[in-house]
Coordinates of C-alpha atoms and ligand atoms in Angstrom, one line a residue:
M254 CA 0.0 0.0 0.0
S255 CA 1.5 3.3 -1.0
I256 CA 0.6 6.9 -1.7
P257 CA 0.1 7.4 -5.5
R258 CA 2.7 9.4 -7.4
E259 CA 0.1 12.0 -8.5
V260 CA -0.9 12.7 -4.8
K261 CA 2.8 13.0 -3.8
F262 CA 3.4 15.4 -6.6
V263 CA 0.5 17.7 -5.6
I264 CA 1.8 17.8 -2.0
K265 CA 5.4 18.4 -3.0
K266 CA 4.3 21.4 -5.2
L267 CA 2.4 23.0 -2.4
K268 CA 5.3 22.5 0.0
E269 CA 7.8 23.9 -2.4
N270 CA 5.6 27.0 -2.5
G271 CA 5.8 27.4 1.2
F272 CA 2.4 25.9 2.2
E273 CA 1.4 23.0 4.4
A274 CA -0.3 20.0 2.8
Y275 CA -1.8 16.8 4.2
I276 CA -3.8 13.9 2.9
V277 CA -7.1 14.0 4.7
G278 CA -10.5 12.5 5.2
G279 CA -11.9 9.3 3.9
C280 CA -8.7 8.3 2.1
V281 CA -6.7 8.4 5.3
R282 CA -9.3 6.1 6.8
D283 CA -9.2 3.8 3.8
F284 CA -5.4 3.9 3.6
L285 CA -5.0 2.9 7.3
L286 CA -7.6 0.1 6.9
A287 CA -5.8 -1.1 3.8
L288 CA -2.5 -1.1 5.6
R289 CA -4.0 -3.2 8.4
S290 CA -5.7 -5.5 6.0
E291 CA -2.5 -6.0 4.1
N292 CA -0.6 -6.8 7.3
E293 CA -3.3 -9.3 8.2
G294 CA -3.2 -10.8 4.8
G295 CA -6.7 -9.6 4.1
R296 CA -8.5 -8.1 1.1
K297 CA -7.0 -5.0 -0.4
V298 CA -9.3 -2.0 -0.4
E299 CA -8.1 1.1 -2.3
P300 CA -9.2 4.5 -1.2
Q301 CA -12.0 5.8 -3.5
D302 CA -10.5 9.2 -4.0
W303 CA -7.6 11.2 -2.5
D304 CA -8.2 14.5 -0.9
V305 CA -5.5 17.0 0.1
A306 CA -5.9 19.8 2.7
T307 CA -3.7 22.9 2.7
N308 CA -3.3 26.3 4.3
A309 CA -3.1 27.9 0.9
K310 CA -6.1 29.9 -0.3
P311 CA -8.0 28.9 -3.5
E312 CA -6.3 31.6 -5.6
E313 CA -2.9 30.6 -4.4
I314 CA -3.6 27.0 -5.2
G315 CA -4.8 28.0 -8.7
K316 CA -1.5 29.8 -9.3
I317 CA 0.5 26.7 -8.5
F318 CA -1.4 24.3 -10.7
L319 CA -2.1 25.5 -14.2
R320 CA -4.5 22.6 -15.0
S321 CA -6.9 23.3 -12.2
F322 CA -10.3 24.9 -11.4
I323 CA -12.2 26.1 -8.3
N324 CA -15.2 23.9 -8.1
N325 CA -17.4 24.9 -5.1
K326 CA -18.1 27.5 -2.6
F327 CA -15.9 25.8 -0.1
G328 CA -12.9 26.8 -2.2
T329 CA -12.0 23.3 -3.2
V330 CA -9.6 23.3 -6.2
T331 CA -9.6 20.3 -8.5
V332 CA -6.2 19.6 -10.1
L333 CA -6.2 17.6 -13.3
T334 CA -3.5 15.0 -13.6
S335 CA -2.5 12.8 -16.5
S336 CA -3.2 9.6 -14.7
K337 CA -5.1 6.8 -16.4
N338 CA -6.6 5.6 -13.1
P339 CA -10.0 7.3 -12.8
R340 CA -9.5 7.7 -9.1
L341 CA -6.4 9.8 -9.7
K342 CA -7.5 11.8 -12.8
E343 CA -8.6 14.6 -10.5
I344 CA -7.2 15.4 -7.1
E345 CA -9.1 17.8 -4.8
I346 CA -7.3 20.3 -2.7
T347 CA -9.3 22.0 0.0
P348 CA -8.1 24.9 2.0
Y349 CA -8.3 24.5 5.8
R350 CA -11.6 25.9 6.9
I351 CA -14.0 26.4 9.8
D352 CA -17.7 26.0 9.1
E353 CA -19.5 28.7 11.1
K354 CA -23.0 28.6 12.6
Y355 CA -25.6 26.4 11.0
T356 CA -29.2 27.4 11.2
D357 CA -30.8 25.2 8.6
K358 CA -29.4 21.8 9.6
R359 CA -27.8 21.5 6.2
H360 CA -25.1 24.1 5.4
P361 CA -23.0 26.5 7.3
D362 CA -24.2 30.1 7.2
K363 CA -20.7 31.1 6.6
I364 CA -17.2 29.5 6.2
S365 CA -13.9 31.0 7.1
W366 CA -10.3 29.9 6.4
A367 CA -8.6 28.2 9.3
K368 CA -5.0 28.5 10.2
T369 CA -4.2 24.9 11.3
I370 CA -4.9 21.4 10.1
K371 CA -6.3 20.7 13.6
E372 CA -9.0 23.3 13.2
D373 CA -9.9 21.8 9.8
L374 CA -10.1 18.3 11.2
A375 CA -12.5 19.5 13.9
R376 CA -15.2 20.4 11.3
R377 CA -15.3 16.8 10.0
D378 CA -18.0 14.4 10.8
F379 CA -16.5 11.2 12.5
T380 CA -13.3 10.5 14.3
I381 CA -12.3 8.0 11.6
N382 CA -12.8 10.7 9.0
A383 CA -10.9 13.4 10.9
M384 CA -7.3 12.3 10.5
A385 CA -4.5 13.8 8.4
L386 CA -1.5 12.0 7.0
M387 CA 1.9 13.2 5.9
E388 CA 4.9 11.4 4.6
I389 CA 8.1 12.2 6.4
K390 CA 10.9 13.2 4.0
N391 CA 13.9 11.0 3.5
Q392 CA 12.4 8.3 5.6
K393 CA 11.0 5.9 3.1
S394 CA 7.5 4.6 4.0
K395 CA 7.5 6.6 7.2
I396 CA 4.2 8.4 7.8
K397 CA 3.0 10.8 10.4
I398 CA -0.6 10.9 11.4
I399 CA -2.4 13.9 12.9
D400 CA -5.1 12.4 14.9
P401 CA -6.6 14.8 17.5
F402 CA -9.8 12.8 18.0
S403 CA -8.3 9.3 18.4
G404 CA -9.6 8.1 15.0
Q405 CA -7.0 5.4 14.9
K406 CA -8.3 3.9 18.1
D407 CA -11.9 3.9 16.8
L408 CA -10.7 2.5 13.5
K409 CA -9.1 -0.4 15.4
N410 CA -12.1 -1.0 17.5
K411 CA -14.5 -0.6 14.6
I412 CA -16.4 2.4 16.0
I413 CA -18.2 5.3 14.3
R414 CA -18.1 8.2 16.7
A415 CA -19.0 11.8 16.1
V416 CA -16.2 14.4 16.4
G417 CA -17.1 16.4 19.6
N418 CA -20.7 16.6 20.7
P419 CA -22.8 14.4 18.5
E420 CA -26.1 16.3 18.9
E421 CA -24.4 19.5 17.9
R422 CA -22.7 17.9 15.0
F423 CA -26.0 16.5 13.7
S424 CA -27.8 19.8 14.2
E425 CA -25.2 21.3 11.9
D426 CA -25.8 18.8 9.1
A427 CA -28.5 16.3 9.6
L428 CA -27.2 14.1 6.7
R429 CA -24.4 13.1 9.0
M430 CA -26.9 10.8 10.8
M431 CA -27.3 8.8 7.6
R432 CA -23.6 9.0 6.9
A433 CA -23.0 7.3 10.3
V434 CA -25.3 4.4 9.2
R435 CA -23.6 4.3 5.8
F436 CA -20.1 4.0 7.2
A437 CA -21.3 1.4 9.8
T438 CA -22.8 -0.6 6.9
T439 CA -20.0 -0.4 4.4
L440 CA -17.2 -0.9 7.0
G441 CA -19.1 -3.3 9.3
F442 CA -18.6 -1.0 12.3
E443 CA -20.7 -0.2 15.3
I444 CA -22.1 3.3 16.0
E445 CA -20.9 4.4 19.4
K446 CA -23.7 4.8 22.0
E447 CA -23.8 8.6 22.5
T448 CA -23.6 9.0 18.8
S449 CA -26.4 6.6 18.1
Q450 CA -28.6 8.0 20.9
A451 CA -28.2 11.5 19.4
I452 CA -29.4 10.1 16.0
K453 CA -32.4 8.4 17.5
K454 CA -33.4 11.4 19.4
N455 CA -33.1 13.8 16.5
S456 CA -33.8 11.6 13.5
F457 CA -36.6 14.0 12.4
W458 CA -33.9 16.6 11.5
L459 CA -33.4 14.5 8.4
Q460 CA -36.5 16.2 6.9
A461 CA -34.3 19.3 6.4
I462 CA -32.0 17.5 4.0
S463 CA -32.4 17.4 0.2
K464 CA -33.8 14.2 -1.3
E465 CA -30.7 14.0 -3.6
R466 CA -28.3 13.8 -0.7
I467 CA -30.5 11.3 1.0
R468 CA -30.8 9.3 -2.1
D469 CA -27.0 9.1 -2.5
E470 CA -26.5 7.8 1.0
F471 CA -29.4 5.4 0.7
F472 CA -28.0 4.1 -2.5
K473 CA -24.6 3.5 -1.0
I474 CA -26.2 1.5 1.8
I475 CA -28.2 -0.6 -0.7
M476 CA -25.1 -1.4 -2.6
A477 CA -23.1 -2.5 0.4
D478 CA -22.5 -6.2 1.1
R479 CA -24.3 -5.7 4.4
A480 CA -27.1 -3.8 2.9
T481 CA -29.7 -5.5 5.1
D482 CA -27.9 -4.5 8.3
G483 CA -27.9 -1.0 7.0
I484 CA -31.7 -0.9 6.4
E485 CA -32.3 -2.5 9.8
L486 CA -30.0 0.1 11.4
L487 CA -31.9 2.9 9.7
R488 CA -35.1 1.5 11.1
S489 CA -33.8 1.0 14.6
L490 CA -32.4 4.5 14.7
S491 CA -35.8 5.9 13.5
L492 CA -34.3 7.3 10.3
L493 CA -36.1 4.9 7.9
K494 CA -39.5 6.6 8.4
Y495 CA -38.0 9.8 6.9
I496 CA -36.5 7.9 3.9
V497 CA -38.9 5.1 3.0
P498 CA -41.8 5.1 5.4
E499 CA -43.6 2.7 3.1
L500 CA -41.1 0.0 4.1
E501 CA -41.8 0.5 7.7
E502 CA -45.5 0.0 7.1
G503 CA -44.7 -3.7 6.7
Y504 CA -43.0 -3.9 10.1
G505 CA -44.9 -6.4 12.3
V506 CA -47.4 -7.2 9.5
S507 CA -47.8 -10.9 9.4
Q508 CA -48.5 -12.7 6.2
N509 CA -50.4 -16.0 5.9
K510 CA -49.8 -19.8 6.0
H511 CA -47.5 -19.7 3.1
H512 CA -45.0 -17.4 4.8
I513 CA -42.9 -17.7 7.9
Y514 CA -41.7 -14.1 7.9
E515 CA -43.5 -10.8 8.4
C516 CA -43.6 -8.3 5.4
Y517 CA -40.7 -6.2 6.6
E518 CA -38.5 -9.1 7.5
H519 CA -39.2 -10.8 4.2
A520 CA -38.2 -7.6 2.3
I521 CA -34.9 -7.3 4.0
L522 CA -34.1 -11.0 3.7
S523 CA -34.8 -10.7 0.0
L524 CA -32.4 -7.8 -0.2
K525 CA -29.9 -9.9 1.8
Y526 CA -29.8 -12.6 -0.9
A527 CA -29.6 -10.0 -3.7
A528 CA -26.6 -8.5 -1.9
K529 CA -25.0 -11.9 -1.3
R530 CA -25.2 -12.7 -5.0
N531 CA -23.9 -9.2 -5.8
F532 CA -27.0 -8.5 -7.9
N533 CA -27.3 -5.0 -9.4
K534 CA -29.0 -2.0 -8.1
Y535 CA -32.3 -2.7 -10.0
V536 CA -32.6 -6.2 -8.5
R537 CA -31.6 -5.0 -5.0
L538 CA -34.3 -2.3 -5.0
A539 CA -36.9 -4.5 -6.5
A540 CA -36.1 -7.2 -4.0
L541 CA -36.5 -4.7 -1.2
F542 CA -39.8 -3.3 -2.6
H543 CA -41.4 -6.2 -4.3
D544 CA -44.0 -6.8 -1.6
I545 CA -44.3 -3.2 -0.4
G546 CA -48.0 -3.1 -1.5
K547 CA -48.9 -5.9 0.9
P548 CA -49.7 -4.0 4.1
R549 CA -52.3 -1.8 2.3
V550 CA -54.1 -4.6 0.5
K551 CA -54.1 -7.1 3.3
R552 CA -57.5 -8.7 3.9
G553 CA -58.2 -10.9 6.9
E554 CA -55.8 -12.1 9.6
G555 CA -54.0 -15.3 10.4
P556 CA -53.3 -18.2 8.1
D557 CA -55.9 -17.2 5.5
A558 CA -55.0 -13.5 5.0
T559 CA -54.9 -12.4 1.4
F560 CA -52.9 -9.8 -0.5
Y561 CA -54.7 -9.6 -3.9
G562 CA -53.3 -7.0 -6.2
H563 CA -50.3 -6.2 -4.0
E564 CA -47.9 -6.4 -7.0
I565 CA -49.9 -3.7 -8.9
L566 CA -50.1 -1.4 -5.9
G567 CA -46.5 -2.3 -5.1
A568 CA -45.3 -1.1 -8.5
K569 CA -47.2 2.2 -7.9
I570 CA -45.7 2.7 -4.4
T571 CA -42.3 1.9 -5.7
T572 CA -42.7 4.5 -8.4
Q573 CA -43.7 7.1 -5.8
I574 CA -40.8 6.2 -3.5
L575 CA -38.2 6.4 -6.2
N576 CA -39.7 9.6 -7.7
R577 CA -39.6 11.2 -4.3
L578 CA -35.9 10.2 -3.9
K579 CA -35.2 11.6 -7.4
F580 CA -34.0 8.5 -9.0
P581 CA -33.7 8.7 -12.8
K582 CA -36.9 8.1 -14.7
K583 CA -35.7 5.2 -16.7
E584 CA -34.4 3.4 -13.6
I585 CA -37.8 4.0 -11.9
E586 CA -39.6 2.4 -14.8
K587 CA -37.4 -0.6 -14.8
I588 CA -37.6 -1.3 -11.1
A589 CA -41.4 -0.7 -11.0
K590 CA -41.7 -3.3 -13.8
L591 CA -39.7 -5.8 -11.8
V592 CA -42.0 -5.3 -8.9
R593 CA -45.2 -5.4 -11.1
Y594 CA -44.3 -8.8 -12.6
H595 CA -42.4 -10.5 -9.8
L596 CA -45.4 -12.8 -9.2
F597 CA -45.3 -14.4 -12.7
Y598 CA -46.5 -18.0 -12.6
Y599 CA -44.2 -20.6 -14.0
N600 CA -44.2 -24.3 -14.0
P601 CA -42.6 -26.3 -16.8
G602 CA -45.2 -28.4 -18.6
E603 CA -48.0 -26.2 -17.4
V604 CA -47.1 -22.8 -18.8
Y605 CA -46.6 -22.6 -22.5
E606 CA -44.6 -20.5 -24.9
A607 CA -47.5 -18.1 -25.6
S608 CA -47.7 -17.0 -22.0
V609 CA -43.9 -16.7 -21.7
R610 CA -43.9 -14.6 -24.8
R611 CA -46.5 -12.4 -23.3
L612 CA -44.4 -12.0 -20.1
V613 CA -41.4 -11.1 -22.1
R614 CA -43.4 -8.5 -24.0
Q615 CA -44.7 -6.9 -20.9
V616 CA -41.5 -6.9 -18.9
G617 CA -39.2 -6.3 -21.8
P618 CA -36.6 -8.8 -23.0
E619 CA -33.8 -6.6 -21.5
N620 CA -35.3 -7.0 -18.0
M621 CA -35.9 -10.8 -18.0
E622 CA -32.7 -11.8 -16.3
E623 CA -33.2 -9.3 -13.5
L624 CA -36.8 -10.5 -13.1
L625 CA -35.6 -14.0 -12.6
Q626 CA -33.1 -12.7 -10.0
V627 CA -35.8 -10.9 -8.1
R628 CA -37.8 -14.2 -8.1
M629 CA -34.8 -16.0 -6.6
A630 CA -34.4 -13.3 -4.0
D631 CA -38.1 -13.5 -3.2
R632 CA -37.9 -17.3 -2.7
I633 CA -34.8 -17.3 -0.6
G634 CA -36.1 -14.3 1.4
S635 CA -39.2 -16.4 2.2
G636 CA -37.1 -19.1 3.8
C637 CA -37.3 -21.5 0.9
P638 CA -34.0 -23.4 0.8
K639 CA -33.7 -23.3 -2.9
A640 CA -34.1 -20.5 -5.5
E641 CA -35.7 -23.1 -7.9
P642 CA -32.7 -23.4 -10.2
Y643 CA -34.3 -26.1 -12.3
K644 CA -37.6 -24.3 -13.0
L645 CA -35.9 -21.0 -13.6
R646 CA -33.3 -22.5 -15.9
H647 CA -36.2 -24.0 -17.9
L648 CA -37.9 -20.7 -18.0
R649 CA -34.7 -19.0 -19.1
Y650 CA -34.5 -21.4 -21.9
L651 CA -38.1 -20.7 -23.0
I652 CA -37.4 -17.0 -22.8
E653 CA -34.5 -17.3 -25.2
K654 CA -36.5 -19.4 -27.5
V655 CA -39.5 -17.0 -27.7
S656 CA -37.2 -14.0 -28.0
Q657 CA -35.8 -15.2 -31.3
D658 CA -37.6 -14.3 -34.5
P659 CA -40.4 -16.7 -34.9
I660 CA -39.5 -19.1 -37.7
S661 CA -42.9 -19.2 -39.2
V662 CA -44.8 -18.2 -42.4
K663 CA -45.8 -15.1 -40.4
M664 CA -42.4 -13.5 -41.1
L665 CA -42.8 -13.8 -44.8
K666 CA -43.2 -10.6 -46.8
V667 CA -46.2 -12.0 -48.6
D668 CA -49.3 -13.5 -47.0
G669 CA -52.2 -15.8 -47.8
K670 CA -54.2 -13.0 -49.4
I671 CA -51.5 -12.3 -52.0
V672 CA -51.2 -16.1 -52.7
M673 CA -55.0 -16.3 -53.3
K674 CA -54.9 -13.3 -55.6
I675 CA -52.1 -14.6 -57.8
L676 CA -53.4 -18.1 -57.9
G677 CA -56.9 -16.9 -58.3
I678 CA -58.3 -19.4 -55.8
Q679 CA -60.4 -19.5 -52.7
P680 CA -59.0 -20.4 -49.2
G681 CA -57.8 -24.0 -49.1
P682 CA -54.8 -26.2 -48.3
E683 CA -52.9 -25.0 -51.4
I684 CA -52.4 -21.6 -49.8
G685 CA -50.6 -23.1 -46.8
D686 CA -48.6 -25.3 -49.2
V687 CA -47.3 -22.4 -51.2
L688 CA -46.4 -20.4 -48.1
D689 CA -44.5 -23.4 -46.6
I690 CA -42.5 -23.7 -49.8
L691 CA -41.7 -20.0 -49.9
L692 CA -40.6 -20.2 -46.2
S693 CA -38.1 -22.9 -47.1
Y694 CA -36.5 -20.6 -49.6
V695 CA -36.3 -17.8 -47.1
L696 CA -34.9 -20.0 -44.4
E697 CA -32.2 -21.1 -46.7
N698 CA -31.4 -17.5 -47.6
P699 CA -33.0 -14.6 -45.6
K700 CA -32.2 -12.2 -48.5
K701 CA -34.9 -13.9 -50.5
N702 CA -37.6 -12.5 -48.2
K703 CA -38.6 -9.7 -50.7
K704 CA -42.1 -9.1 -52.0
E705 CA -41.2 -9.0 -55.7
F706 CA -39.1 -12.1 -55.6
L707 CA -41.7 -14.1 -53.6
E708 CA -44.5 -13.0 -56.0
K709 CA -42.5 -14.3 -58.9
E710 CA -42.1 -17.6 -57.2
I711 CA -45.8 -17.8 -56.5
E712 CA -46.4 -17.4 -60.2
K713 CA -44.0 -20.2 -60.9
L714 CA -45.7 -22.4 -58.3
A715 CA -49.1 -21.6 -59.8
K716 CA -48.1 -23.7 -62.9
L717 CA -47.6 -26.8 -60.8
A718 CA -50.2 -29.5 -60.5
E719 CA -51.9 -29.8 -57.1
K720 CA -50.1 -33.1 -56.2
E721 CA -46.7 -31.8 -57.1
L722 CA -47.3 -28.7 -55.0
S723 CA -48.4 -30.7 -52.0
S724 CA -45.3 -33.0 -52.1
L725 CA -43.0 -30.0 -52.4
A726 CA -44.6 -28.5 -49.4
Q727 CA -44.2 -31.7 -47.4
K728 CA -40.6 -31.7 -48.1
A729 CA -40.2 -28.1 -47.1
K730 CA -41.9 -28.7 -43.8
K731 CA -39.7 -31.7 -42.9
E732 CA -36.6 -29.6 -43.6
R733 CA -37.9 -26.9 -41.4
E734 CA -38.6 -29.2 -38.5
K735 CA -35.1 -30.5 -38.7
I736 CA -33.7 -27.0 -38.3
E737 CA -36.0 -26.2 -35.4
I738 CA -35.2 -29.4 -33.5
K739 CA -31.5 -28.7 -33.9
R740 CA -31.8 -25.2 -32.6
D741 CA -33.9 -26.4 -29.7
E742 CA -31.4 -29.0 -28.8
M743 CA -28.6 -26.4 -28.8
T744 CA -30.5 -24.0 -26.6
K745 CA -31.5 -26.8 -24.2
R746 CA -27.9 -28.0 -23.9
K747 CA -26.8 -24.4 -23.1
Y748 CA -29.1 -24.4 -20.1
W749 CA -28.8 -28.0 -19.1
V750 CA -32.5 -28.7 -19.5
T751 CA -32.8 -32.2 -20.7
Ligands
ATP891 P1 -16.4 8.0 0.5 O1 -15.6 8.8 -0.5 O2 -16.0 6.6 0.6 O3 -17.8 8.2 0.3 P2 -15.4 9.8 2.4 O4 -15.2 9.7 3.9 O5 -14.2 10.1 1.6 O6 -16.1 8.5 2.0 P3 -16.6 12.2 1.2 O7 -18.0 12.5 1.1 O8 -15.7 11.9 0.0 O9 -16.5 10.9 2.2 O10 -15.9 13.3 2.1 C1 -14.5 13.4 2.4 C2 -14.3 13.9 3.8 O11 -14.9 15.1 4.0 C3 -14.9 13.0 4.9 O12 -14.0 11.9 5.2 C4 -15.1 13.9 6.0 O13 -13.9 14.2 6.7 C5 -15.5 15.2 5.3 N1 -17.0 15.3 5.2 C6 -17.7 14.9 4.1 N2 -19.0 15.1 4.3 C7 -19.1 15.7 5.5 C8 -20.2 16.1 6.2 N3 -21.5 16.1 5.8 N4 -19.9 16.7 7.5 C9 -18.7 16.7 7.9 N5 -17.6 16.3 7.3 C10 -17.8 15.8 6.1
MG892 MG1 -14.2 10.5 -0.5

C-alpha cells in the first residue's frame, strides 16, 4: 500500500511554494484500513479518492497548478493529472476551513479559512474521517498521522463516533446521521452509544435534507455487502421513516400460512440474498420493494389472510418512493416493472410459450434476467431453501426461445391473401402449401424475403399440379422441423435442461 505518485506530486508542489499540505478525510481512513488488512493478509481496499488539505487559499492553489479549477463554494480546487486511473485523474485540494454557525441543519451560514490542520479536522463528521496524514521526507514509507480525536483507536475498535458533541454535529448537518449508518454498513462498524442516541433522538432533522443527498447515501447503503444490516440500522435509529416510510408499514405485519416471515422481515431478507449474490441496483431495490404493497391490500388475519393486487399497488408505491428520492426516470420504470411482474407463474409443462412470450413482451426482453433474479431473492427471502434453479433454468431457456424471431410463415413478406390473388383461388390447403415452400426458400437465404421475388415464385408455383405442390410443401416442412429441432437441442444444452 503506498501513496500514489500524483498525490505525492501535488503535496510536493504545495510545500515547495511554502504551504502545508496533508492527505485528509476518507482516504486516510481507507489507507490505514488497507495497511492493516495487508498486514493481516486480508483483502486490499483502495481509497476511493484522494483529498488534500492545505493552508493555501484557493487563488494561491490555482496559481501553482495550471490545470486546475475552483469547483465549489468551499474553495476546493480540482487539479487535473495525466493519470489513467479514474480515481487519480482529479485530485481535490481543499483549504483549511472552519464551518461557522448552522441554522438550517444543512449548510454552514458562513465559512472562514482556518490556520491549522487541527481546526480543519475539527469540522469533519466522524473521528475515523478526521485524520490527516503526511509522509516524512527521507524516511521511506514513514508516515506521520495527525489524529486529535483518536480516530486510529476507533478504527481499530471498529467504531463510528462523532467528532465532539454528536447532537451539535448532527444539528449542523443532519445528513451526517445517515452517513453514520452508511459507514457502519460499508465498513461493518458499530455506532458508538452517545452518537447513536443522538441520532435516534433527532432523526426528524433528516427532513431538512435534500432528497438528492438522502438518495446518494441510501444508494450506498443498498449497494453494500451488508445492505440488510444498513436498512435495519436505519429503522432501529428511527431514520427509515424519513426515507422510505412505506417499508416500515410492513414492520410487524404478518402474512399467511405460506409465509414464515412478516412483510418487513421478508423484504430485507430478499435484499440480503440479492446483496449476497452481488445482484445489481435494480434487482436490489426491486427485491426490497417487491411486496411493499402488501400491508395496504391485506384482507383478513391469520393463516388465510390475502394480498390480492399487491404487485400492482406495489409497482405504484415503488414509483412514488423512487420519484420522491429523485431516481432517474428510466431506472424507476425498470424497477417498477420488476415489482409489477415479480409474481409471474411458471411451471414447466403447465405454462406454454405463448404466456412466456406475453411475459417477455410486458417486462421487456432486456429485463428478464433481472426479473428471474428478483424471483430468486423472493424465494430465498421467504425461507425456501432453494431458488428453484431447475424451474428458472427451464424458463430462461423458453425466454430465449421465444425472444428469437419466430420461424414461421408469419415473417414472410407475402401473405395468404396475395397467394390467393395470384393463384386466383379460394382459401384452401394449397395456400398453406405455397407459403411453406416460400418459407423454405427464405430459411435457406433470408435475403430472398422480398415481396417481388416471392410474388414471382408464387407465379411459378401456380403452374404446378396440385399433387406436385403438396409433395413439395411436405418436403419443405420436414426440412424446417429438422432445423427447429436442432436449434432447440442447442438452446437446451446451453441451459442443461434435458
Ligand atoms: P467515500 O468517499 O468513501 O464516500 P469519504 O469519507 O471520503 O467517503 P466524502 O463524502 O468523500 O466521504 O468526504 C470526504 C471527507 O470530508 C470525509 O471523510 C469527512 O472528513 C468530510 N466530510 C464529508 N462530508 C461531510 C459532512 N457532511 N460533514 C462533515 N464532514 C464531512
Ligand atoms: Mg471520499
